[in-house]
N, C-alpha and C. Protein backbone atom coordinates (compact mmCIF):
# COMPACT_ATOMS: atom_id res chain seq x y z
N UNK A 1 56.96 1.68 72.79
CA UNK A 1 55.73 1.75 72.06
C UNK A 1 55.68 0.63 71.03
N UNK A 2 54.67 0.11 71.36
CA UNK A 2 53.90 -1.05 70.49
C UNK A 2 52.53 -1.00 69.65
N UNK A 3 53.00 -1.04 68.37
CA UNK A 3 51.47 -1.00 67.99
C UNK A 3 50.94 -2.00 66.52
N UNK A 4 50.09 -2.16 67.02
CA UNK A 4 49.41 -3.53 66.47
C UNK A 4 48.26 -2.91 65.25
N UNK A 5 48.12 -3.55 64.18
CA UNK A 5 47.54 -3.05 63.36
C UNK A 5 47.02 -3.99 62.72
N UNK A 6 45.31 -4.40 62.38
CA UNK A 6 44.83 -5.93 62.78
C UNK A 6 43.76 -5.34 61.50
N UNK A 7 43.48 -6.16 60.26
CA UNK A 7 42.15 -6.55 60.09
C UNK A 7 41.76 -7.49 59.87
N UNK A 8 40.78 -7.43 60.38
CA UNK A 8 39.81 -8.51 61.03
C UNK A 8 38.43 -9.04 59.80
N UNK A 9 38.22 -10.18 59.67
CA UNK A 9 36.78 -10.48 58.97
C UNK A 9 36.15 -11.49 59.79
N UNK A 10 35.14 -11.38 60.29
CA UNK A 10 34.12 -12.37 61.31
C UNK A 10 33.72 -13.19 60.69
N UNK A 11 34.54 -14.17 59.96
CA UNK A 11 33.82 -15.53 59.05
C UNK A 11 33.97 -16.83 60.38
N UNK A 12 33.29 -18.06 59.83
CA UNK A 12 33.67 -19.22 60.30
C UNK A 12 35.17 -19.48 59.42
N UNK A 13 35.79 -20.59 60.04
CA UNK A 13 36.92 -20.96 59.58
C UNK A 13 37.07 -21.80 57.87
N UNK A 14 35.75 -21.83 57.97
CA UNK A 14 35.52 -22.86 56.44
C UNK A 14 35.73 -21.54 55.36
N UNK A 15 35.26 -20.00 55.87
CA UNK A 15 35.70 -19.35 54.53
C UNK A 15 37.17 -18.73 54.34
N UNK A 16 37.94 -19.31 55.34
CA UNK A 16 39.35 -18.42 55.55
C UNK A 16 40.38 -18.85 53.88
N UNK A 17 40.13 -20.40 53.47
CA UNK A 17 40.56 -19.99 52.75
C UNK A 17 40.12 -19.32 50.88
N UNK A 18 38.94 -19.49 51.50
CA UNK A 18 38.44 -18.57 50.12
C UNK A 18 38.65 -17.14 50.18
N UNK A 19 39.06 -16.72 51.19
CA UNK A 19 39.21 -14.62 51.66
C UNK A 19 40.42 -14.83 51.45
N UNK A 20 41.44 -16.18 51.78
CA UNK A 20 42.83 -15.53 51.54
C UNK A 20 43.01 -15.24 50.12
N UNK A 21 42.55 -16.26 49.13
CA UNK A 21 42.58 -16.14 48.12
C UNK A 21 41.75 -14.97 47.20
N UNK A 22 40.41 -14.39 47.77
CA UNK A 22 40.11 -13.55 47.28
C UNK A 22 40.72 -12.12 47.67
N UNK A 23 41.18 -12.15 48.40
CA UNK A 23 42.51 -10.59 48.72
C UNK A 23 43.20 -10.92 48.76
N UNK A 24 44.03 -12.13 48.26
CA UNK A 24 45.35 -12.12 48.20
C UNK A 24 46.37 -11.53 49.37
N UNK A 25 46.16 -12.30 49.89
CA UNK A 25 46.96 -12.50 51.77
C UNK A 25 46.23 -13.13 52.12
N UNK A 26 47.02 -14.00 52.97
CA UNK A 26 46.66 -14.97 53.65
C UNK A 26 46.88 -14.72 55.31
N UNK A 27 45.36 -15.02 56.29
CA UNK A 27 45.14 -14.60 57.09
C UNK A 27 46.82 -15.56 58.12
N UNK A 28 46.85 -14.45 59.33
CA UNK A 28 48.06 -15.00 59.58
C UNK A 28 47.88 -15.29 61.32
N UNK A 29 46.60 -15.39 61.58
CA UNK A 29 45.92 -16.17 62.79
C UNK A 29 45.24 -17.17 62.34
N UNK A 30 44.88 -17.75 63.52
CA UNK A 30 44.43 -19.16 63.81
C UNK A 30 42.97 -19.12 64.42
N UNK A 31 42.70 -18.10 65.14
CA UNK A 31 41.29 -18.07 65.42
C UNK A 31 40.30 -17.18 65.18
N UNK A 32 41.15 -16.39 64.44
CA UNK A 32 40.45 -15.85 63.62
C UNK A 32 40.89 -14.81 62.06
N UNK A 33 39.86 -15.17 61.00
CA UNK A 33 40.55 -14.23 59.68
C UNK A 33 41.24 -13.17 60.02
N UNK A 34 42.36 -13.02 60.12
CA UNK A 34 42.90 -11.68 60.13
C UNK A 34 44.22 -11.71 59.33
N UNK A 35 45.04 -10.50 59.40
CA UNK A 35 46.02 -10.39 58.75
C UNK A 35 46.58 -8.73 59.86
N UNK A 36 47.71 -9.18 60.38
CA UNK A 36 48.42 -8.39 61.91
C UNK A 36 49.75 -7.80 61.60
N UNK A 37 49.65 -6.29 61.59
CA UNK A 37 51.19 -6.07 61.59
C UNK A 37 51.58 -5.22 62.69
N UNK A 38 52.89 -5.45 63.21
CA UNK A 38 53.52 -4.82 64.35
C UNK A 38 54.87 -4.03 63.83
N UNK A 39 54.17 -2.94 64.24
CA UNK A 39 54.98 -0.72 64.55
C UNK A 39 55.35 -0.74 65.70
N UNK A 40 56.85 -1.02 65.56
CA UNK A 40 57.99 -0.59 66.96
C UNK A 40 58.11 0.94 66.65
N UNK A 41 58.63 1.56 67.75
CA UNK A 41 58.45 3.18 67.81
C UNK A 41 59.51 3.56 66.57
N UNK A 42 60.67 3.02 66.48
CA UNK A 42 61.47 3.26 65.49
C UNK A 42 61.45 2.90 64.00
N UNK A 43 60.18 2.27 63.76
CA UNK A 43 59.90 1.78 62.49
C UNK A 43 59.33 2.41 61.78
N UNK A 44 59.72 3.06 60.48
CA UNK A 44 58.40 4.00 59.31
C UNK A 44 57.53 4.02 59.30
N UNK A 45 56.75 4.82 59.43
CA UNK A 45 55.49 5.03 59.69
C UNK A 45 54.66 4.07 58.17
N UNK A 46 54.03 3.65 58.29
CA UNK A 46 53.04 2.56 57.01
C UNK A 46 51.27 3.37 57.72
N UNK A 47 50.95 3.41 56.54
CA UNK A 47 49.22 4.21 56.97
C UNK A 47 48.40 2.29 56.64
N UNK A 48 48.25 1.51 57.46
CA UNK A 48 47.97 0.27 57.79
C UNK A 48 46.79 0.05 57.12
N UNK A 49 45.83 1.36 57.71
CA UNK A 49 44.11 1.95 57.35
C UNK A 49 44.29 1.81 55.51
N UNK A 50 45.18 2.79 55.22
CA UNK A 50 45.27 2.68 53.59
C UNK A 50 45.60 1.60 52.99
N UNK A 51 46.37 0.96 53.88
CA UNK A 51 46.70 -0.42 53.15
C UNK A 51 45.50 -1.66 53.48
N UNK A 52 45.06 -1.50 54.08
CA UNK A 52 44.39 -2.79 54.34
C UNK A 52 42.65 -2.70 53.53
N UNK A 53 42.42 -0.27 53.20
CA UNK A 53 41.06 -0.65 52.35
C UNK A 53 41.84 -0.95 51.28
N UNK A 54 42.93 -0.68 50.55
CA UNK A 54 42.98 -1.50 49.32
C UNK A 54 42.66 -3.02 49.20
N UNK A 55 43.30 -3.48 50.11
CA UNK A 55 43.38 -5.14 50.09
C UNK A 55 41.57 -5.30 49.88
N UNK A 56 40.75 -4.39 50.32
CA UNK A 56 39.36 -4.94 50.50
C UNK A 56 38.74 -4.16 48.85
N UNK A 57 39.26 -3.43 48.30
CA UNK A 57 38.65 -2.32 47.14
C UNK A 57 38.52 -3.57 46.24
N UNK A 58 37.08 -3.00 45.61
CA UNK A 58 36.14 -3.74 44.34
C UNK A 58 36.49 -5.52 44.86
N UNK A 59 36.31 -5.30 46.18
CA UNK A 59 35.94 -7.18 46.48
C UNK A 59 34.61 -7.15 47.47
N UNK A 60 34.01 -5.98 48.05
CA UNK A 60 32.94 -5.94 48.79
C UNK A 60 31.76 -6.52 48.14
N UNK A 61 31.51 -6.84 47.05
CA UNK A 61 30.45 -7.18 46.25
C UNK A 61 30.55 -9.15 46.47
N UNK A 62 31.90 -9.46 46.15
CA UNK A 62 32.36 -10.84 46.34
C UNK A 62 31.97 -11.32 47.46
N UNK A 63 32.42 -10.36 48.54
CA UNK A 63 32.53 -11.05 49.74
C UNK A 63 31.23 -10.81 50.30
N UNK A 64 30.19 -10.50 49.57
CA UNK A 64 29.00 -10.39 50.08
C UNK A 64 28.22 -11.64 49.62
N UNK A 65 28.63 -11.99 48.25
CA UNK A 65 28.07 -13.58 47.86
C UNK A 65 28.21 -14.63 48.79
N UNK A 66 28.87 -14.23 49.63
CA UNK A 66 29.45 -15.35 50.56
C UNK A 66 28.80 -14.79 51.82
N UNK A 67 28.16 -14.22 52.29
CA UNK A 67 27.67 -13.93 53.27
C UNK A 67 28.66 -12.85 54.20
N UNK A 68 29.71 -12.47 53.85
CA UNK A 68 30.45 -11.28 54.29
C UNK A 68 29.90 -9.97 54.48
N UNK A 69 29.39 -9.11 55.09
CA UNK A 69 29.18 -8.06 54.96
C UNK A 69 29.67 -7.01 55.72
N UNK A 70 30.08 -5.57 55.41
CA UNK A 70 30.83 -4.92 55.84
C UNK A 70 30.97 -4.60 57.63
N UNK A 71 29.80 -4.72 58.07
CA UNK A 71 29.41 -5.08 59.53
C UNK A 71 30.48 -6.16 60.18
N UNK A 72 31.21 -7.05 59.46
CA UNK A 72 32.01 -8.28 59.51
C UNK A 72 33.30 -7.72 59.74
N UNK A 73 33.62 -6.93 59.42
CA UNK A 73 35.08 -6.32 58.33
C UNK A 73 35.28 -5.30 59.96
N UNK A 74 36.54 -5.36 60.36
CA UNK A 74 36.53 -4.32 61.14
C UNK A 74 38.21 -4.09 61.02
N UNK A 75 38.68 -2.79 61.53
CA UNK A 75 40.41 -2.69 61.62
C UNK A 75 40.88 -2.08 63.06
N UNK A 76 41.47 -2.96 63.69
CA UNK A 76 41.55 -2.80 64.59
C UNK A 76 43.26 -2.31 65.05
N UNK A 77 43.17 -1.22 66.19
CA UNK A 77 44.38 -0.64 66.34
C UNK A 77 44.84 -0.67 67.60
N UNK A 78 45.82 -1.84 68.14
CA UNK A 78 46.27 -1.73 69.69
C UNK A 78 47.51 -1.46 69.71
N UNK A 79 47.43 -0.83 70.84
CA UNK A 79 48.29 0.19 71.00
C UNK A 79 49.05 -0.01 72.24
N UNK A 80 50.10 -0.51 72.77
CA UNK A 80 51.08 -0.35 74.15
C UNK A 80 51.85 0.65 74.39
N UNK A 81 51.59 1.38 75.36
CA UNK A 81 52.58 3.09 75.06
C UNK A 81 52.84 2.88 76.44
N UNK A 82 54.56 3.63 76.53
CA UNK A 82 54.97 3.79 77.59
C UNK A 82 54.47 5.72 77.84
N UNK A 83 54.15 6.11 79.38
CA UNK A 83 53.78 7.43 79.64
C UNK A 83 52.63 7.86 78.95
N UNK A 84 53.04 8.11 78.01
CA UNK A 84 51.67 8.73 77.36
C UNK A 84 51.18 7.97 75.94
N UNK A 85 49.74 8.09 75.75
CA UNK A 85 49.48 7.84 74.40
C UNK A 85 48.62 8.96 73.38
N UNK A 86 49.25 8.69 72.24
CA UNK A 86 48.46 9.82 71.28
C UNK A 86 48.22 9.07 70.35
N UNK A 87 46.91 9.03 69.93
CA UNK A 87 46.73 8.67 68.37
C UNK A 87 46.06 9.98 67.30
N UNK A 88 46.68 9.50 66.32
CA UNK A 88 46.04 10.68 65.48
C UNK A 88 46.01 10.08 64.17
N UNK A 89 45.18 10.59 63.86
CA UNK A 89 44.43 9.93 62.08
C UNK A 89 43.80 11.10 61.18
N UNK A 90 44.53 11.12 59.67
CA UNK A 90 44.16 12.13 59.00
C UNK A 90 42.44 12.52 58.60
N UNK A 91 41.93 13.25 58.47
CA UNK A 91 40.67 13.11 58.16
C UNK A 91 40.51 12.30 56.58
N UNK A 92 41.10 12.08 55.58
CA UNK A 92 41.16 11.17 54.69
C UNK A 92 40.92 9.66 55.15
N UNK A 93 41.91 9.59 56.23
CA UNK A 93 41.92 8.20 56.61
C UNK A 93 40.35 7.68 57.06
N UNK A 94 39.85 8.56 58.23
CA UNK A 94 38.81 8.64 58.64
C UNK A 94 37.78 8.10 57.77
N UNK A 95 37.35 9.38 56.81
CA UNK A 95 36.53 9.38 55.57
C UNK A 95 36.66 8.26 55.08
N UNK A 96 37.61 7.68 54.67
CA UNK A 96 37.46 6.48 53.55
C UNK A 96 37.26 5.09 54.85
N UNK A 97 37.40 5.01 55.96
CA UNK A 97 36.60 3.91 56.31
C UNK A 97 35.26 4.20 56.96
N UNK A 98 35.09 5.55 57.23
CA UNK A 98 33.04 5.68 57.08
C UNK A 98 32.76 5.75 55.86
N UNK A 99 33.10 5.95 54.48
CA UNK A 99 32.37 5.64 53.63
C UNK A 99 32.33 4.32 53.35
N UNK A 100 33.29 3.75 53.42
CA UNK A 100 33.05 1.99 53.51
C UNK A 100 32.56 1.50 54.48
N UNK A 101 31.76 1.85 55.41
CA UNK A 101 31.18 1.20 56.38
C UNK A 101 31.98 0.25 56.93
N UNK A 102 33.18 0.45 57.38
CA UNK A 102 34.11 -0.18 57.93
C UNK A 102 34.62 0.24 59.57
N UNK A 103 34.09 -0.37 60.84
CA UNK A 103 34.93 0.27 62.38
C UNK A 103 35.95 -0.19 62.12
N UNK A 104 36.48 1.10 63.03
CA UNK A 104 37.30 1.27 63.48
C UNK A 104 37.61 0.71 65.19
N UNK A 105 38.57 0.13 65.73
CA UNK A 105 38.65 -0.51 66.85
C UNK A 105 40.17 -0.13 67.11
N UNK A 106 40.23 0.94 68.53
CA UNK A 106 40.94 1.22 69.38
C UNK A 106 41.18 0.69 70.68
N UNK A 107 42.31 0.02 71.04
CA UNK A 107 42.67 -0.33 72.56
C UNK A 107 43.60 0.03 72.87
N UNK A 108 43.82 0.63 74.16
CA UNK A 108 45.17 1.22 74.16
C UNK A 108 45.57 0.79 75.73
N UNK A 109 46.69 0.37 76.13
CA UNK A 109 47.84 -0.11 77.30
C UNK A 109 48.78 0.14 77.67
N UNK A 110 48.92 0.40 79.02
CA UNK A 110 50.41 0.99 79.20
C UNK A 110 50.93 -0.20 79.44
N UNK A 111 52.55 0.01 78.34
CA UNK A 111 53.52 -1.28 78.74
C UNK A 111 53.52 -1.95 80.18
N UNK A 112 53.69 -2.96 80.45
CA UNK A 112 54.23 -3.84 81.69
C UNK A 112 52.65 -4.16 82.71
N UNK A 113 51.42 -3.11 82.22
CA UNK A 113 50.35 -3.18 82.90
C UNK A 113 49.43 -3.92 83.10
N UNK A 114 49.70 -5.16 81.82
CA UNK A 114 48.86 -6.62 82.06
C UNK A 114 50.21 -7.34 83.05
N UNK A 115 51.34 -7.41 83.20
CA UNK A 115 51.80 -8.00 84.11
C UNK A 115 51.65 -8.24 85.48
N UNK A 116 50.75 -6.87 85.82
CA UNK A 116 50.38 -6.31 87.47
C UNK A 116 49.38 -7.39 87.32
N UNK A 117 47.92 -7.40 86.33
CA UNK A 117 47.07 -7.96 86.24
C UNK A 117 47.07 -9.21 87.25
């Protein structure tokens, strides 16, 4: 089990480095703003969702001067599972990215199954 934990901002490349600097991280792709972390099955659980609305809390106003708007902003969750997959998310978690008008983006793969491709 692999899992990928992605947020995403839909800018052109000319504002990447004004977002790194206004959330403090610096996007860690190339084609697009994001900032990516990878959960091996044996690794502590990190709530990614909680961490990543902080990184965005009392900057939605900023990043709207700039033409950012929450429609832009998405967190995305891929997922490689061997046999089976489960996801589960607290209803807190939930709540606090529909009140921020923030998607949510699920993909999910069984290991070795883009190789058949």
């Amino acid at each position: 089990m692999t899992i990928y934990y992605s947020l995403r901002i839909e800018v052109g490349e000319e504002l990447y480095s004004f977002i790194n600097t206004l959330l403090g991280v610096k996007s860690n792709s190339s084609s697009i703003w994001e900032i990516q972390f990878i959960q091996q099955e044996h690794d502590i659980y990190i709530s990614y969702i909680d961490y990543f609305l902080s990184i965005l809390e009392g900057k939605y106003r900023l990043l709207d001067t700039i033409g950012v708007t929450r429609e832009d902003i998405s967190i995305w969750i891929l997922y490689e599972y061997e046999n089976q997959c489960n996801l589960e998310f607290s209803p807190t978690e939930l709540t606090k990215i529909g009140v921020q008008g923030i998607t949510l983006c699920i993909s999910c793969w069984e290991e070795d199954s883009l190789s058949t491709l």
